[in-house]
Amino acid sequence: MKFFLLSLIAISVSLTAFAEVITSFDPHGKKEIALTFDACETKTPSYFDPVILEYLTIHKIPATFFVSAKFALRNPEILSEIIQKYPFLEIENHSYHHYAHMEDLNASMVHDEIKSTEDIIYKTTGTKTKYFRFPAGNYDEPTLETVESMGYKVVHWSFASGDPDKHVTAEKMIPWVTNKAKSGDILIFHINGRGYATPQALPKIVETLQKKGYTFVRLDKVL
Ligand SMILES: [Zn+2]
């Protein structure tokens, strides 16, 4: 009985220790920042923002894209091209339907959201996703544990760029991001047309941070 109780305690402790949302990484003394871009689709058809994609690919800026399955199914050719032609870009998992409150789903639905997306991205690009980002950043402890039990690490962001807000202009976003960003930060933007000022702001953000000595890294290089 005593052993049984101790085991229970050990299990609950290990579960608590395991459940974690990553919002930064250890830069090991280097000036490194991770750029991430969400490619979500909910009700309206969504596509890659061509200006952002072109900027990243021409300048070979490492970045991680969190892609929802509906978005992947709508943009399969370009997704496959990204993986084949641009090894500095990484595709990760952002759920199937992009439900804004995955904590309202039961465990098996949460599992399906992630597994079906993993399968679709694998079929499209040949790569297996290992990081997950909750739509709208919403989750609770049981949802988080379900995701982590599938071998995923949940990766959110250090601070929001604010780019899904139409009132956030490039003039506001550039100083906000470049003054606040520091080594080990994970920055979040949108590449699905909902990062309203991002096409205009991104080049200036990247150049300013590069002038401060920062380089950019894919999440799988640092997590
Ligand atoms: Zn999203």
JSON list of C-alpha atoms and ligand atoms in Angstrom, two decimals:
[
{"chain": "A", "resi": 1, "resn": "MET", "atom": "CA", "xyz": [0.00, 0.00, 0.00]},
{"chain": "A", "resi": 2, "resn": "LYS", "atom": "CA", "xyz": [2.79, 2.34, 0.95]},
{"chain": "A", "resi": 3, "resn": "PHE", "atom": "CA", "xyz": [4.58, 1.54, -2.29]},
{"chain": "A", "resi": 4, "resn": "PHE", "atom": "CA", "xyz": [1.38, 2.11, -4.26]},
{"chain": "A", "resi": 5, "resn": "LEU", "atom": "CA", "xyz": [0.92, 5.54, -2.72]},
{"chain": "A", "resi": 6, "resn": "LEU", "atom": "CA", "xyz": [4.53, 6.49, -3.38]},
{"chain": "A", "resi": 7, "resn": "SER", "atom": "CA", "xyz": [4.15, 5.42, -7.01]},
{"chain": "A", "resi": 8, "resn": "LEU", "atom": "CA", "xyz": [1.06, 7.57, -7.37]},
{"chain": "A", "resi": 9, "resn": "ILE", "atom": "CA", "xyz": [2.92, 10.55, -5.96]},
{"chain": "A", "resi": 10, "resn": "ALA", "atom": "CA", "xyz": [5.85, 9.88, -8.29]},
{"chain": "A", "resi": 11, "resn": "ILE", "atom": "CA", "xyz": [3.53, 9.71, -11.30]},
{"chain": "A", "resi": 12, "resn": "SER", "atom": "CA", "xyz": [1.75, 12.94, -10.47]},
{"chain": "A", "resi": 13, "resn": "VAL", "atom": "CA", "xyz": [5.05, 14.71, -9.83]},
{"chain": "A", "resi": 14, "resn": "SER", "atom": "CA", "xyz": [6.49, 13.55, -13.13]},
{"chain": "A", "resi": 15, "resn": "LEU", "atom": "CA", "xyz": [3.35, 14.62, -15.00]},
{"chain": "A", "resi": 16, "resn": "THR", "atom": "CA", "xyz": [3.48, 18.07, -13.45]},
{"chain": "A", "resi": 17, "resn": "ALA", "atom": "CA", "xyz": [7.16, 18.41, -14.27]},
{"chain": "A", "resi": 18, "resn": "PHE", "atom": "CA", "xyz": [6.57, 17.26, -17.82]},
{"chain": "A", "resi": 19, "resn": "ALA", "atom": "CA", "xyz": [3.77, 19.64, -18.68]},
{"chain": "A", "resi": 20, "resn": "GLU", "atom": "CA", "xyz": [5.47, 22.73, -19.96]},
{"chain": "A", "resi": 21, "resn": "VAL", "atom": "CA", "xyz": [4.85, 25.39, -22.56]},
{"chain": "A", "resi": 22, "resn": "ILE", "atom": "CA", "xyz": [8.10, 26.59, -24.07]},
{"chain": "A", "resi": 23, "resn": "THR", "atom": "CA", "xyz": [8.27, 30.37, -24.51]},
{"chain": "A", "resi": 24, "resn": "SER", "atom": "CA", "xyz": [12.04, 30.81, -24.90]},
{"chain": "A", "resi": 25, "resn": "PHE", "atom": "CA", "xyz": [15.20, 28.75, -25.39]},
{"chain": "A", "resi": 26, "resn": "ASP", "atom": "CA", "xyz": [18.66, 28.69, -23.83]},
{"chain": "A", "resi": 27, "resn": "PRO", "atom": "CA", "xyz": [20.89, 30.57, -26.29]},
{"chain": "A", "resi": 28, "resn": "HIS", "atom": "CA", "xyz": [24.05, 29.28, -24.53]},
{"chain": "A", "resi": 29, "resn": "GLY", "atom": "CA", "xyz": [25.57, 32.76, -24.50]},
{"chain": "A", "resi": 30, "resn": "LYS", "atom": "CA", "xyz": [24.93, 33.33, -28.19]},
{"chain": "A", "resi": 31, "resn": "LYS", "atom": "CA", "xyz": [22.86, 36.16, -29.63]},
{"chain": "A", "resi": 32, "resn": "GLU", "atom": "CA", "xyz": [20.17, 34.02, -31.18]},
{"chain": "A", "resi": 33, "resn": "ILE", "atom": "CA", "xyz": [16.46, 34.59, -31.74]},
{"chain": "A", "resi": 34, "resn": "ALA", "atom": "CA", "xyz": [13.85, 32.25, -33.23]},
{"chain": "A", "resi": 35, "resn": "LEU", "atom": "CA", "xyz": [11.41, 33.68, -35.75]},
{"chain": "A", "resi": 36, "resn": "THR", "atom": "CA", "xyz": [8.13, 31.76, -35.95]},
{"chain": "A", "resi": 37, "resn": "PHE", "atom": "CA", "xyz": [5.16, 32.31, -38.26]},
{"chain": "A", "resi": 38, "resn": "ASP", "atom": "CA", "xyz": [1.69, 30.88, -37.87]},
{"chain": "A", "resi": 39, "resn": "ALA", "atom": "CA", "xyz": [-0.10, 29.65, -40.99]},
{"chain": "A", "resi": 40, "resn": "CYS", "atom": "CA", "xyz": [-3.64, 29.16, -39.74]},
{"chain": "A", "resi": 41, "resn": "GLU", "atom": "CA", "xyz": [-6.90, 28.68, -41.53]},
{"chain": "A", "resi": 42, "resn": "THR", "atom": "CA", "xyz": [-10.27, 28.77, -39.82]},
{"chain": "A", "resi": 43, "resn": "LYS", "atom": "CA", "xyz": [-13.35, 29.78, -41.82]},
{"chain": "A", "resi": 44, "resn": "THR", "atom": "CA", "xyz": [-11.93, 31.63, -44.83]},
{"chain": "A", "resi": 45, "resn": "PRO", "atom": "CA", "xyz": [-9.44, 30.18, -47.32]},
{"chain": "A", "resi": 46, "resn": "SER", "atom": "CA", "xyz": [-5.92, 31.26, -46.38]},
{"chain": "A", "resi": 47, "resn": "TYR", "atom": "CA", "xyz": [-2.69, 31.41, -48.35]},
{"chain": "A", "resi": 48, "resn": "PHE", "atom": "CA", "xyz": [0.97, 32.15, -47.79]},
{"chain": "A", "resi": 49, "resn": "ASP", "atom": "CA", "xyz": [1.75, 35.86, -47.72]},
{"chain": "A", "resi": 50, "resn": "PRO", "atom": "CA", "xyz": [4.00, 36.07, -50.80]},
{"chain": "A", "resi": 51, "resn": "VAL", "atom": "CA", "xyz": [5.95, 39.11, -49.58]},
{"chain": "A", "resi": 52, "resn": "ILE", "atom": "CA", "xyz": [6.96, 37.50, -46.29]},
{"chain": "A", "resi": 53, "resn": "LEU", "atom": "CA", "xyz": [7.80, 34.18, -47.92]},
{"chain": "A", "resi": 54, "resn": "GLU", "atom": "CA", "xyz": [9.89, 35.86, -50.59]},
{"chain": "A", "resi": 55, "resn": "TYR", "atom": "CA", "xyz": [11.78, 37.93, -48.04]},
{"chain": "A", "resi": 56, "resn": "LEU", "atom": "CA", "xyz": [12.65, 34.90, -45.90]},
{"chain": "A", "resi": 57, "resn": "THR", "atom": "CA", "xyz": [13.69, 32.74, -48.85]},
{"chain": "A", "resi": 58, "resn": "ILE", "atom": "CA", "xyz": [15.72, 35.37, -50.75]},
{"chain": "A", "resi": 59, "resn": "HIS", "atom": "CA", "xyz": [17.62, 36.37, -47.61]},
{"chain": "A", "resi": 60, "resn": "LYS", "atom": "CA", "xyz": [17.83, 32.77, -46.34]},
{"chain": "A", "resi": 61, "resn": "ILE", "atom": "CA", "xyz": [16.43, 33.69, -42.92]},
{"chain": "A", "resi": 62, "resn": "PRO", "atom": "CA", "xyz": [15.89, 30.57, -40.77]},
{"chain": "A", "resi": 63, "resn": "ALA", "atom": "CA", "xyz": [12.33, 30.37, -39.43]},
{"chain": "A", "resi": 64, "resn": "THR", "atom": "CA", "xyz": [9.71, 27.92, -38.18]},
{"chain": "A", "resi": 65, "resn": "PHE", "atom": "CA", "xyz": [6.17, 27.80, -39.58]},
{"chain": "A", "resi": 66, "resn": "PHE", "atom": "CA", "xyz": [3.30, 26.47, -37.46]},
{"chain": "A", "resi": 67, "resn": "VAL", "atom": "CA", "xyz": [0.86, 25.18, -40.05]},
{"chain": "A", "resi": 68, "resn": "SER", "atom": "CA", "xyz": [-2.73, 24.03, -39.54]},
{"chain": "A", "resi": 69, "resn": "ALA", "atom": "CA", "xyz": [-3.91, 21.04, -41.58]},
{"chain": "A", "resi": 70, "resn": "LYS", "atom": "CA", "xyz": [-6.62, 23.03, -43.35]},
{"chain": "A", "resi": 71, "resn": "PHE", "atom": "CA", "xyz": [-3.97, 25.49, -44.45]},
{"chain": "A", "resi": 72, "resn": "ALA", "atom": "CA", "xyz": [-1.65, 22.65, -45.53]},
{"chain": "A", "resi": 73, "resn": "LEU", "atom": "CA", "xyz": [-4.41, 21.02, -47.57]},
{"chain": "A", "resi": 74, "resn": "ARG", "atom": "CA", "xyz": [-5.08, 24.33, -49.32]},
{"chain": "A", "resi": 75, "resn": "ASN", "atom": "CA", "xyz": [-1.40, 25.03, -50.08]},
{"chain": "A", "resi": 76, "resn": "PRO", "atom": "CA", "xyz": [0.23, 21.62, -50.67]},
{"chain": "A", "resi": 77, "resn": "GLU", "atom": "CA", "xyz": [2.51, 22.52, -53.60]},
{"chain": "A", "resi": 78, "resn": "ILE", "atom": "CA", "xyz": [4.07, 25.53, -51.95]},
{"chain": "A", "resi": 79, "resn": "LEU", "atom": "CA", "xyz": [4.50, 23.65, -48.67]},
{"chain": "A", "resi": 80, "resn": "SER", "atom": "CA", "xyz": [6.31, 20.82, -50.41]},
{"chain": "A", "resi": 81, "resn": "GLU", "atom": "CA", "xyz": [8.44, 23.34, -52.31]},
{"chain": "A", "resi": 82, "resn": "ILE", "atom": "CA", "xyz": [9.42, 25.09, -49.08]},
{"chain": "A", "resi": 83, "resn": "ILE", "atom": "CA", "xyz": [10.77, 21.88, -47.60]},
{"chain": "A", "resi": 84, "resn": "GLN", "atom": "CA", "xyz": [12.56, 20.82, -50.76]},
{"chain": "A", "resi": 85, "resn": "LYS", "atom": "CA", "xyz": [14.15, 24.15, -51.66]},
{"chain": "A", "resi": 86, "resn": "TYR", "atom": "CA", "xyz": [14.69, 25.97, -48.39]},
{"chain": "A", "resi": 87, "resn": "PRO", "atom": "CA", "xyz": [16.35, 23.82, -45.72]},
{"chain": "A", "resi": 88, "resn": "PHE", "atom": "CA", "xyz": [16.49, 26.80, -43.33]},
{"chain": "A", "resi": 89, "resn": "LEU", "atom": "CA", "xyz": [12.69, 26.73, -43.02]},
{"chain": "A", "resi": 90, "resn": "GLU", "atom": "CA", "xyz": [10.89, 24.29, -40.74]},
{"chain": "A", "resi": 91, "resn": "ILE", "atom": "CA", "xyz": [7.24, 23.19, -40.71]},
{"chain": "A", "resi": 92, "resn": "GLU", "atom": "CA", "xyz": [5.51, 22.33, -37.42]},
{"chain": "A", "resi": 93, "resn": "ASN", "atom": "CA", "xyz": [2.04, 21.44, -36.14]},
{"chain": "A", "resi": 94, "resn": "HIS", "atom": "CA", "xyz": [-0.75, 23.96, -35.43]},
{"chain": "A", "resi": 95, "resn": "SER", "atom": "CA", "xyz": [-3.78, 21.54, -35.27]},
{"chain": "A", "resi": 96, "resn": "TYR", "atom": "CA", "xyz": [-6.30, 20.54, -37.95]},
{"chain": "A", "resi": 97, "resn": "HIS", "atom": "CA", "xyz": [-9.30, 22.87, -37.50]},
{"chain": "A", "resi": 98, "resn": "HIS", "atom": "CA", "xyz": [-7.58, 25.63, -35.56]},
{"chain": "A", "resi": 99, "resn": "TYR", "atom": "CA", "xyz": [-10.19, 25.60, -32.80]},
{"chain": "A", "resi": 100, "resn": "ALA", "atom": "CA", "xyz": [-9.53, 28.65, -30.64]},
{"chain": "A", "resi": 101, "resn": "HIS", "atom": "CA", "xyz": [-10.31, 26.65, -27.48]},
{"chain": "A", "resi": 102, "resn": "MET", "atom": "CA", "xyz": [-8.83, 23.17, -27.68]},
{"chain": "A", "resi": 103, "resn": "GLU", "atom": "CA", "xyz": [-9.31, 22.86, -23.92]},
{"chain": "A", "resi": 104, "resn": "ASP", "atom": "CA", "xyz": [-13.03, 22.37, -24.70]},
{"chain": "A", "resi": 105, "resn": "LEU", "atom": "CA", "xyz": [-12.27, 19.18, -26.69]},
{"chain": "A", "resi": 106, "resn": "ASN", "atom": "CA", "xyz": [-11.94, 15.74, -25.12]},
{"chain": "A", "resi": 107, "resn": "ALA", "atom": "CA", "xyz": [-8.60, 13.94, -25.10]},
{"chain": "A", "resi": 108, "resn": "SER", "atom": "CA", "xyz": [-9.36, 11.82, -28.15]},
{"chain": "A", "resi": 109, "resn": "MET", "atom": "CA", "xyz": [-10.39, 14.87, -30.18]},
{"chain": "A", "resi": 110, "resn": "VAL", "atom": "CA", "xyz": [-7.23, 16.68, -29.14]},
{"chain": "A", "resi": 111, "resn": "HIS", "atom": "CA", "xyz": [-5.23, 13.63, -30.19]},
{"chain": "A", "resi": 112, "resn": "ASP", "atom": "CA", "xyz": [-6.98, 13.55, -33.60]},
{"chain": "A", "resi": 113, "resn": "GLU", "atom": "CA", "xyz": [-6.39, 17.26, -34.19]},
{"chain": "A", "resi": 114, "resn": "ILE", "atom": "CA", "xyz": [-2.66, 16.72, -33.86]},
{"chain": "A", "resi": 115, "resn": "LYS", "atom": "CA", "xyz": [-2.26, 13.28, -35.41]},
{"chain": "A", "resi": 116, "resn": "SER", "atom": "CA", "xyz": [-4.27, 14.11, -38.55]},
{"chain": "A", "resi": 117, "resn": "THR", "atom": "CA", "xyz": [-2.21, 17.28, -39.03]},
{"chain": "A", "resi": 118, "resn": "GLU", "atom": "CA", "xyz": [1.01, 15.34, -38.50]},
{"chain": "A", "resi": 119, "resn": "ASP", "atom": "CA", "xyz": [-0.09, 12.83, -41.18]},
{"chain": "A", "resi": 120, "resn": "ILE", "atom": "CA", "xyz": [-1.09, 15.52, -43.69]},
{"chain": "A", "resi": 121, "resn": "ILE", "atom": "CA", "xyz": [2.16, 17.45, -43.25]},
{"chain": "A", "resi": 122, "resn": "TYR", "atom": "CA", "xyz": [4.14, 14.20, -43.52]},
{"chain": "A", "resi": 123, "resn": "LYS", "atom": "CA", "xyz": [2.33, 13.26, -46.71]},
{"chain": "A", "resi": 124, "resn": "THR", "atom": "CA", "xyz": [2.91, 16.72, -48.18]},
{"chain": "A", "resi": 125, "resn": "THR", "atom": "CA", "xyz": [6.51, 17.36, -47.12]},
{"chain": "A", "resi": 126, "resn": "GLY", "atom": "CA", "xyz": [7.97, 14.05, -45.89]},
{"chain": "A", "resi": 127, "resn": "THR", "atom": "CA", "xyz": [8.82, 15.60, -42.53]},
{"chain": "A", "resi": 128, "resn": "LYS", "atom": "CA", "xyz": [7.42, 14.61, -39.16]},
{"chain": "A", "resi": 129, "resn": "THR", "atom": "CA", "xyz": [6.28, 17.43, -36.91]},
{"chain": "A", "resi": 130, "resn": "LYS", "atom": "CA", "xyz": [7.47, 17.46, -33.29]},
{"chain": "A", "resi": 131, "resn": "TYR", "atom": "CA", "xyz": [6.45, 20.87, -31.97]},
{"chain": "A", "resi": 132, "resn": "PHE", "atom": "CA", "xyz": [2.90, 22.03, -31.43]},
{"chain": "A", "resi": 133, "resn": "ARG", "atom": "CA", "xyz": [1.39, 25.47, -30.94]},
{"chain": "A", "resi": 134, "resn": "PHE", "atom": "CA", "xyz": [-2.14, 25.83, -29.55]},
{"chain": "A", "resi": 135, "resn": "PRO", "atom": "CA", "xyz": [-4.47, 27.94, -31.72]},
{"chain": "A", "resi": 136, "resn": "ALA", "atom": "CA", "xyz": [-4.85, 31.36, -30.10]},
{"chain": "A", "resi": 137, "resn": "GLY", "atom": "CA", "xyz": [-2.49, 30.11, -27.39]},
{"chain": "A", "resi": 138, "resn": "ASN", "atom": "CA", "xyz": [-5.35, 28.66, -25.31]},
{"chain": "A", "resi": 139, "resn": "TYR", "atom": "CA", "xyz": [-4.97, 25.40, -23.34]},
{"chain": "A", "resi": 140, "resn": "ASP", "atom": "CA", "xyz": [-5.45, 23.82, -19.96]},
{"chain": "A", "resi": 141, "resn": "GLU", "atom": "CA", "xyz": [-3.40, 21.26, -18.06]},
{"chain": "A", "resi": 142, "resn": "PRO", "atom": "CA", "xyz": [-5.17, 18.07, -19.33]},
{"chain": "A", "resi": 143, "resn": "THR", "atom": "CA", "xyz": [-4.98, 19.30, -22.95]},
{"chain": "A", "resi": 144, "resn": "LEU", "atom": "CA", "xyz": [-1.30, 20.06, -22.54]},
{"chain": "A", "resi": 145, "resn": "GLU", "atom": "CA", "xyz": [-0.68, 16.61, -21.07]},
{"chain": "A", "resi": 146, "resn": "THR", "atom": "CA", "xyz": [-2.47, 14.95, -23.99]},
{"chain": "A", "resi": 147, "resn": "VAL", "atom": "CA", "xyz": [-0.28, 16.80, -26.48]},
{"chain": "A", "resi": 148, "resn": "GLU", "atom": "CA", "xyz": [2.91, 15.99, -24.59]},
{"chain": "A", "resi": 149, "resn": "SER", "atom": "CA", "xyz": [1.93, 12.32, -24.24]},
{"chain": "A", "resi": 150, "resn": "MET", "atom": "CA", "xyz": [2.13, 12.18, -28.05]},
{"chain": "A", "resi": 151, "resn": "GLY", "atom": "CA", "xyz": [5.80, 13.14, -27.89]},
{"chain": "A", "resi": 152, "resn": "TYR", "atom": "CA", "xyz": [5.22, 16.78, -28.77]},
{"chain": "A", "resi": 153, "resn": "LYS", "atom": "CA", "xyz": [6.78, 19.83, -27.19]},
{"chain": "A", "resi": 154, "resn": "VAL", "atom": "CA", "xyz": [4.41, 22.78, -26.98]},
{"chain": "A", "resi": 155, "resn": "VAL", "atom": "CA", "xyz": [6.04, 25.97, -28.22]},
{"chain": "A", "resi": 156, "resn": "HIS", "atom": "CA", "xyz": [4.41, 29.36, -27.80]},
{"chain": "A", "resi": 157, "resn": "TRP", "atom": "CA", "xyz": [6.23, 32.73, -27.83]},
{"chain": "A", "resi": 158, "resn": "SER", "atom": "CA", "xyz": [8.20, 35.13, -25.62]},
{"chain": "A", "resi": 159, "resn": "PHE", "atom": "CA", "xyz": [5.96, 38.13, -26.36]},
{"chain": "A", "resi": 160, "resn": "ALA", "atom": "CA", "xyz": [3.38, 38.86, -29.04]},
{"chain": "A", "resi": 161, "resn": "SER", "atom": "CA", "xyz": [4.25, 41.01, -32.04]},
{"chain": "A", "resi": 162, "resn": "GLY", "atom": "CA", "xyz": [0.57, 41.95, -32.21]},
{"chain": "A", "resi": 163, "resn": "ASP", "atom": "CA", "xyz": [0.43, 41.40, -35.95]},
{"chain": "A", "resi": 164, "resn": "PRO", "atom": "CA", "xyz": [-3.14, 39.94, -36.15]},
{"chain": "A", "resi": 165, "resn": "ASP", "atom": "CA", "xyz": [-4.37, 43.34, -34.95]},
{"chain": "A", "resi": 166, "resn": "LYS", "atom": "CA", "xyz": [-5.13, 45.72, -37.82]},
{"chain": "A", "resi": 167, "resn": "HIS", "atom": "CA", "xyz": [-4.30, 48.67, -35.57]},
{"chain": "A", "resi": 168, "resn": "VAL", "atom": "CA", "xyz": [-0.71, 47.49, -35.17]},
{"chain": "A", "resi": 169, "resn": "THR", "atom": "CA", "xyz": [1.07, 49.36, -37.95]},
{"chain": "A", "resi": 170, "resn": "ALA", "atom": "CA", "xyz": [4.64, 48.71, -39.10]},
{"chain": "A", "resi": 171, "resn": "GLU", "atom": "CA", "xyz": [5.62, 51.98, -37.41]},
{"chain": "A", "resi": 172, "resn": "LYS", "atom": "CA", "xyz": [4.35, 50.58, -34.09]},
{"chain": "A", "resi": 173, "resn": "MET", "atom": "CA", "xyz": [5.55, 47.01, -34.55]},
{"chain": "A", "resi": 174, "resn": "ILE", "atom": "CA", "xyz": [9.16, 47.67, -35.57]},
{"chain": "A", "resi": 175, "resn": "PRO", "atom": "CA", "xyz": [10.27, 49.50, -32.38]},
{"chain": "A", "resi": 176, "resn": "TRP", "atom": "CA", "xyz": [8.07, 47.29, -30.17]},
{"chain": "A", "resi": 177, "resn": "VAL", "atom": "CA", "xyz": [9.73, 44.10, -31.39]},
{"chain": "A", "resi": 178, "resn": "THR", "atom": "CA", "xyz": [13.29, 45.31, -31.89]},
{"chain": "A", "resi": 179, "resn": "ASN", "atom": "CA", "xyz": [13.55, 47.07, -28.51]},
{"chain": "A", "resi": 180, "resn": "LYS", "atom": "CA", "xyz": [12.07, 44.15, -26.59]},
{"chain": "A", "resi": 181, "resn": "ALA", "atom": "CA", "xyz": [13.65, 41.11, -28.30]},
{"chain": "A", "resi": 182, "resn": "LYS", "atom": "CA", "xyz": [16.60, 39.46, -26.59]},
{"chain": "A", "resi": 183, "resn": "SER", "atom": "CA", "xyz": [18.69, 36.28, -26.88]},
{"chain": "A", "resi": 184, "resn": "GLY", "atom": "CA", "xyz": [16.64, 33.12, -26.53]},
{"chain": "A", "resi": 185, "resn": "ASP", "atom": "CA", "xyz": [13.37, 34.78, -27.48]},
{"chain": "A", "resi": 186, "resn": "ILE", "atom": "CA", "xyz": [10.77, 33.11, -29.69]},
{"chain": "A", "resi": 187, "resn": "LEU", "atom": "CA", "xyz": [9.01, 35.74, -31.81]},
{"chain": "A", "resi": 188, "resn": "ILE", "atom": "CA", "xyz": [5.57, 35.16, -33.33]},
{"chain": "A", "resi": 189, "resn": "PHE", "atom": "CA", "xyz": [4.13, 36.54, -36.56]},
{"chain": "A", "resi": 190, "resn": "HIS", "atom": "CA", "xyz": [1.52, 35.38, -39.09]},
{"chain": "A", "resi": 191, "resn": "ILE", "atom": "CA", "xyz": [2.27, 34.33, -42.66]},
{"chain": "A", "resi": 192, "resn": "ASN", "atom": "CA", "xyz": [-1.34, 33.55, -43.66]},
{"chain": "A", "resi": 193, "resn": "GLY", "atom": "CA", "xyz": [-2.33, 37.08, -44.63]},
{"chain": "A", "resi": 194, "resn": "ARG", "atom": "CA", "xyz": [-3.39, 37.95, -41.07]},
{"chain": "A", "resi": 195, "resn": "GLY", "atom": "CA", "xyz": [-0.12, 39.51, -40.07]},
{"chain": "A", "resi": 196, "resn": "TYR", "atom": "CA", "xyz": [-1.33, 42.80, -41.42]},
{"chain": "A", "resi": 197, "resn": "ALA", "atom": "CA", "xyz": [1.78, 44.94, -41.05]},
{"chain": "A", "resi": 198, "resn": "THR", "atom": "CA", "xyz": [4.29, 42.08, -41.09]},
{"chain": "A", "resi": 199, "resn": "PRO", "atom": "CA", "xyz": [5.20, 42.19, -44.81]},
{"chain": "A", "resi": 200, "resn": "GLN", "atom": "CA", "xyz": [6.12, 45.84, -44.35]},
{"chain": "A", "resi": 201, "resn": "ALA", "atom": "CA", "xyz": [7.73, 45.51, -40.91]},
{"chain": "A", "resi": 202, "resn": "LEU", "atom": "CA", "xyz": [9.66, 42.25, -41.18]},
{"chain": "A", "resi": 203, "resn": "PRO", "atom": "CA", "xyz": [12.65, 43.45, -43.26]},
{"chain": "A", "resi": 204, "resn": "LYS", "atom": "CA", "xyz": [13.27, 46.33, -40.87]},
{"chain": "A", "resi": 205, "resn": "ILE", "atom": "CA", "xyz": [12.87, 44.06, -37.81]},
{"chain": "A", "resi": 206, "resn": "VAL", "atom": "CA", "xyz": [15.33, 41.51, -39.21]},
{"chain": "A", "resi": 207, "resn": "GLU", "atom": "CA", "xyz": [17.88, 44.14, -40.27]},
{"chain": "A", "resi": 208, "resn": "THR", "atom": "CA", "xyz": [17.70, 46.00, -36.95]},
{"chain": "A", "resi": 209, "resn": "LEU", "atom": "CA", "xyz": [18.20, 42.81, -34.95]},
{"chain": "A", "resi": 210, "resn": "GLN", "atom": "CA", "xyz": [21.05, 41.73, -37.24]},
{"chain": "A", "resi": 211, "resn": "LYS", "atom": "CA", "xyz": [22.73, 45.11, -36.68]},
{"chain": "A", "resi": 212, "resn": "LYS", "atom": "CA", "xyz": [22.49, 44.44, -32.93]},
{"chain": "A", "resi": 213, "resn": "GLY", "atom": "CA", "xyz": [24.42, 41.21, -33.55]},
{"chain": "A", "resi": 214, "resn": "TYR", "atom": "CA", "xyz": [21.56, 38.70, -33.52]},
{"chain": "A", "resi": 215, "resn": "THR", "atom": "CA", "xyz": [21.24, 35.71, -35.80]},
{"chain": "A", "resi": 216, "resn": "PHE", "atom": "CA", "xyz": [18.09, 33.67, -36.39]},
{"chain": "A", "resi": 217, "resn": "VAL", "atom": "CA", "xyz": [17.59, 29.98, -35.72]},
{"chain": "A", "resi": 218, "resn": "ARG", "atom": "CA", "xyz": [15.04, 27.27, -36.43]},
{"chain": "A", "resi": 219, "resn": "LEU", "atom": "CA", "xyz": [13.43, 25.88, -33.31]},
{"chain": "A", "resi": 220, "resn": "ASP", "atom": "CA", "xyz": [14.75, 22.36, -33.90]},
{"chain": "A", "resi": 221, "resn": "LYS", "atom": "CA", "xyz": [18.33, 23.71, -33.77]},
{"chain": "A", "resi": 222, "resn": "VAL", "atom": "CA", "xyz": [17.89, 25.08, -30.25]},
{"chain": "A", "resi": 223, "resn": "LEU", "atom": "CA", "xyz": [15.19, 23.09, -28.42]},
{"chain": "B", "resi": 1, "resn": "ZN", "atom": "ZN", "xyz": [-3.04, 30.17, -35.48]}
]
